[in-house]
Coordinates of C-alpha atoms in Angstrom, one line a residue:
R1 CA 14.8 21.7 10.2
S2 CA 14.7 19.5 13.3
Q3 CA 11.6 19.6 15.5
K4 CA 11.4 18.3 19.1
P5 CA 8.6 15.6 19.1
F6 CA 5.5 16.3 21.1
R7 CA 2.1 14.9 22.0
I8 CA -0.8 16.2 19.9
W9 CA -3.6 14.4 21.8
G10 CA -3.6 11.1 23.7
N11 CA -1.6 8.5 22.0
T12 CA -0.9 10.7 18.9
F13 CA 2.5 12.3 18.6
Y14 CA 4.3 14.6 16.1
V15 CA 7.6 13.0 15.2
G16 CA 8.5 14.7 11.9
P17 CA 10.9 17.5 11.0
H18 CA 9.5 21.0 11.5
G19 CA 8.1 21.6 8.0
L20 CA 6.8 18.1 7.1
S21 CA 4.4 16.1 9.4
S22 CA 5.1 12.6 10.4
I23 CA 2.6 11.2 13.0
L24 CA 3.1 8.3 15.4
I25 CA 0.0 6.6 16.9
T26 CA 1.0 4.3 19.8
S27 CA -0.4 1.2 21.5
D28 CA 0.8 -1.4 23.9
R29 CA 0.9 -3.9 21.0
G30 CA 2.5 -1.9 18.2
H31 CA 2.5 1.6 16.7
V32 CA 1.4 3.2 13.4
L33 CA 3.5 5.8 11.6
I34 CA 2.0 8.1 9.0
D35 CA 4.3 9.7 6.4
G36 CA 8.1 9.5 6.2
A37 CA 8.9 13.1 5.0
L38 CA 12.1 13.4 2.9
P39 CA 14.7 10.7 2.4
E40 CA 17.1 12.5 4.7
S41 CA 14.3 12.8 7.4
A42 CA 14.2 9.1 8.2
K43 CA 17.0 9.2 10.8
Q44 CA 15.5 12.2 12.4
I45 CA 12.0 10.6 12.6
A46 CA 13.5 7.4 14.1
A47 CA 15.4 9.5 16.7
N48 CA 12.3 11.4 17.6
I49 CA 10.3 8.2 18.1
Q50 CA 13.1 6.8 20.4
S51 CA 13.4 10.1 22.3
L52 CA 9.7 9.7 23.3
G53 CA 10.6 6.4 24.8
F54 CA 9.2 4.2 22.1
R55 CA 11.0 1.4 20.2
L56 CA 11.4 1.7 16.5
A57 CA 10.9 -2.1 16.2
D58 CA 7.4 -1.6 17.7
V59 CA 6.3 0.5 14.6
K60 CA 4.3 -2.3 12.9
L61 CA 2.6 -0.2 10.1
I62 CA 3.7 2.7 7.9
L63 CA 1.0 4.6 6.0
N64 CA 1.2 7.6 3.6
S65 CA -0.8 10.6 2.6
H66 CA 0.5 10.9 -0.9
V67 CA 3.6 9.6 -2.7
H68 CA 5.6 12.8 -3.3
F69 CA 9.2 12.7 -2.2
D70 CA 8.6 15.1 0.7
H71 CA 6.0 12.8 2.3
A72 CA 7.0 9.4 1.0
G73 CA 10.8 9.8 0.5
G74 CA 11.7 8.5 3.9
I75 CA 9.4 5.5 3.9
A76 CA 11.8 3.0 2.3
E77 CA 14.5 3.7 4.9
L78 CA 12.0 3.8 7.8
Q79 CA 10.7 0.4 6.7
R80 CA 14.2 -1.0 6.6
M81 CA 15.0 0.4 10.1
S82 CA 11.7 -0.8 11.7
G83 CA 10.7 -3.9 9.8
A84 CA 7.2 -2.4 9.5
R85 CA 4.7 -3.3 6.8
V86 CA 3.6 -0.6 4.4
E87 CA 0.1 -0.1 3.1
A88 CA -1.1 2.4 0.5
S89 CA -4.0 3.1 -1.9
E90 CA -3.8 1.1 -5.1
W91 CA -2.5 4.0 -7.2
S92 CA 0.1 5.0 -4.5
A93 CA 1.1 1.4 -3.9
K94 CA 2.2 1.0 -7.5
V95 CA 4.4 4.2 -7.2
L96 CA 5.9 3.1 -3.9
S97 CA 6.6 -0.4 -5.2
H98 CA 8.3 0.8 -8.4
G99 CA 9.8 4.0 -7.1
G100 CA 9.9 7.1 -9.3
I101 CA 6.8 9.3 -10.0
G102 CA 3.3 8.1 -10.8
K103 CA 1.7 8.5 -14.2
G104 CA -1.2 10.9 -13.8
D105 CA 0.5 12.8 -11.0
P106 CA 0.0 16.6 -11.7
Q107 CA 3.6 17.0 -10.7
F108 CA 4.8 14.2 -13.0
A109 CA 7.0 16.4 -15.2
G110 CA 10.1 17.4 -13.3
G111 CA 9.1 15.9 -10.0
T112 CA 11.6 14.2 -7.7
P113 CA 11.4 10.4 -7.8
I114 CA 11.2 8.3 -4.6
S115 CA 13.1 5.1 -3.7
P116 CA 11.2 1.8 -4.2
V117 CA 9.5 0.3 -1.1
A118 CA 9.3 -3.5 -0.6
N119 CA 6.1 -5.5 -0.1
V120 CA 3.5 -2.8 -0.2
K121 CA 0.0 -3.9 0.5
T122 CA -3.1 -2.2 -0.6
F123 CA -6.4 -1.2 1.1
R124 CA -9.9 -0.2 -0.1
D125 CA -11.6 3.1 0.5
D126 CA -13.0 3.3 4.0
E127 CA -11.2 0.2 5.1
Q128 CA -10.3 -0.1 8.8
I129 CA -6.7 -1.2 9.6
R130 CA -5.8 -2.5 13.0
V131 CA -2.5 -2.5 15.0
G132 CA -2.9 -3.5 18.6
E133 CA -5.8 -1.4 20.0
I134 CA -5.4 1.2 17.2
V135 CA -8.2 1.2 14.6
I136 CA -7.3 3.6 11.7
T137 CA -9.5 4.2 8.7
A138 CA -8.4 5.0 5.2
H139 CA -10.3 7.5 3.2
L140 CA -9.3 8.1 -0.5
T141 CA -9.1 11.9 -1.0
P142 CA -7.5 12.3 -4.4
G143 CA -6.9 15.5 -6.4
H144 CA -3.4 16.6 -5.4
T145 CA -2.5 13.1 -6.6
P146 CA -4.7 10.3 -7.9
G147 CA -3.9 8.1 -4.8
G148 CA -4.1 10.7 -2.0
T149 CA -5.4 9.3 1.3
T150 CA -6.7 11.0 4.5
W151 CA -6.6 9.0 7.8
T152 CA -9.0 9.0 10.8
W153 CA -8.8 7.4 14.2
K154 CA -9.7 8.1 17.8
S155 CA -7.3 9.2 20.5
C156 CA -8.2 9.5 24.2
E157 CA -6.9 11.4 27.2
R158 CA -8.5 9.9 30.3
V159 CA -12.2 10.0 29.4
A160 CA -11.8 12.6 26.6
C161 CA -11.8 10.9 23.2
R162 CA -11.3 12.9 20.1
N163 CA -11.9 12.3 16.4
M164 CA -8.4 12.7 14.8
V165 CA -8.0 13.5 11.1
Y166 CA -4.8 13.5 9.2
A167 CA -5.7 15.2 6.0
D168 CA -3.9 14.8 2.8
S169 CA -3.0 17.9 0.8
L170 CA -5.7 19.2 -1.5
A171 CA -3.6 21.9 -3.1
P172 CA -3.9 22.2 -6.9
I173 CA -0.2 22.3 -7.6
S174 CA 1.3 21.0 -10.8
S175 CA 4.3 20.9 -13.1
D176 CA 4.3 23.5 -15.9
G177 CA 1.9 22.6 -18.7
F178 CA -0.5 20.5 -16.6
R179 CA -4.1 21.6 -16.6
F180 CA -6.5 20.3 -13.9
S181 CA -9.4 21.3 -16.2
S182 CA -8.3 19.2 -19.1
S183 CA -5.6 16.5 -18.4
R184 CA -5.4 13.4 -20.5
D185 CA -3.3 11.7 -17.9
Y186 CA -5.7 12.6 -15.0
P187 CA -9.0 13.3 -16.7
H188 CA -11.1 13.0 -13.5
A189 CA -9.0 15.4 -11.4
L190 CA -11.9 17.8 -10.8
A191 CA -14.3 15.1 -9.8
D192 CA -11.7 13.7 -7.4
F193 CA -11.2 17.1 -5.8
E194 CA -14.9 17.5 -5.3
K195 CA -15.2 14.0 -3.6
S196 CA -12.4 15.0 -1.3
F197 CA -13.8 18.4 -0.4
A198 CA -17.2 16.8 0.4
F199 CA -15.5 14.2 2.6
L200 CA -13.7 16.9 4.7
E201 CA -16.8 18.9 5.0
T202 CA -18.7 16.1 6.7
V203 CA -16.2 13.9 8.5
P204 CA -16.3 14.0 12.3
C205 CA -13.2 16.1 13.1
D206 CA -12.0 17.3 16.5
V207 CA -8.3 17.6 15.8
L208 CA -7.1 18.3 12.3
I209 CA -3.5 17.5 11.4
T210 CA -2.2 18.2 7.8
N211 CA 0.9 16.9 6.1
H212 CA 2.2 20.4 5.8
P213 CA 1.7 21.5 9.5
E214 CA 1.2 25.2 8.7
A215 CA -1.8 24.3 6.5
S216 CA -3.7 23.6 9.8
S217 CA -2.0 26.3 11.9
L218 CA -0.3 23.5 14.0
W219 CA 2.5 25.8 15.2
D220 CA 0.1 28.5 16.3
R221 CA -2.0 26.0 18.1
L222 CA 1.0 24.5 19.8
Q223 CA 2.3 27.9 20.9
S224 CA -1.1 28.7 22.3
R225 CA -1.2 25.5 24.3
D226 CA 2.3 26.0 25.6
K227 CA 1.1 29.4 26.9
G228 CA -1.6 27.6 28.9
V229 CA -4.6 28.7 26.7
T230 CA -7.7 26.7 27.5
P231 CA -9.6 24.8 26.2
D232 CA -6.8 22.9 24.4
P233 CA -6.2 24.8 21.1
M234 CA -5.4 21.5 19.4
V235 CA -9.1 20.9 19.3
N236 CA -10.9 22.8 16.6
L237 CA -14.3 21.5 15.5
S238 CA -14.4 23.6 12.4
G239 CA -10.8 22.8 11.3
C240 CA -11.7 20.3 8.5
R241 CA -14.4 22.4 7.1
E242 CA -12.1 25.4 7.0
F243 CA -9.4 23.4 5.4
A244 CA -11.9 22.2 2.7
R245 CA -13.1 25.8 2.2
Q246 CA -9.5 27.1 1.7
S247 CA -8.8 24.2 -0.7
R248 CA -11.9 24.9 -2.7
T249 CA -10.9 28.5 -3.1
S250 CA -7.4 27.5 -4.2
L251 CA -8.8 25.2 -6.9
R252 CA -11.3 27.9 -8.1
E253 CA -8.4 30.4 -8.4
R254 CA -6.3 27.8 -10.3
L255 CA -9.1 27.0 -12.7
A256 CA -9.6 30.7 -13.4
E257 CA -5.9 31.0 -14.2
E258 CA -6.2 28.0 -16.6
H259 CA -9.2 29.6 -18.3
V260 CA -7.3 32.9 -18.9
Q261 CA -4.3 31.0 -20.2
G262 CA -6.6 29.0 -22.5
E263 CA -8.1 32.2 -23.9
H264 CA -4.7 33.7 -24.4
H265 CA -3.4 30.7 -26.3
S266 CA -6.6 30.6 -28.5
K267 CA -6.0 34.2 -29.7

């Protein structure tokens, strides 16, 4: 579903379709795009960027939260249209480069493959990446996939600068037959989730954006802002901690289900 693009805070804009986030961070010397949504979303994202008055050719860097088709599916086409470089975590970069679905992905069986992306570079955990005046930091937050990444940067409106967090999904969703509690292909899934929860509980976080916008109540916050509610509802200092709490609860419930299923099979 199409979505009119809008400013989230300062130089940070929402340019994705309604149900899948794609975020543009702008500067006078080039822009950063995070996530490409579905393959068929690429043209819509490009049109949204241009409707805000920015040139697609000024998108110099494309980043990703995780390499499922609904967040990475449009990256190959967006790279082709813009000429931007693409950077990803080591695990995600392999999937992007080869296309398909990554081994160890909880949704490996029956997942939708992605198109290969050319010349993908890799970064380290906590590495800062620069485009113009933009300084964006990569934080590995695996669990949903082994290569999941959360992004942080600062955006300013006049003198008010905010800590922006684009959080990867931490939902324990899988193909049938996958067990987070005992997977040969992803044996450290639970430790990865714990690392990611701990990060989100402690990261400086003024404005939380999630790759599924409803996971951080983005539409409710936008509606409140449009009604003139003050202070700006986009700012929620407890947003990341609440997101981590909800994700912990989801994982606990999933592990309880796996335990019950395991007992059932052992009888």
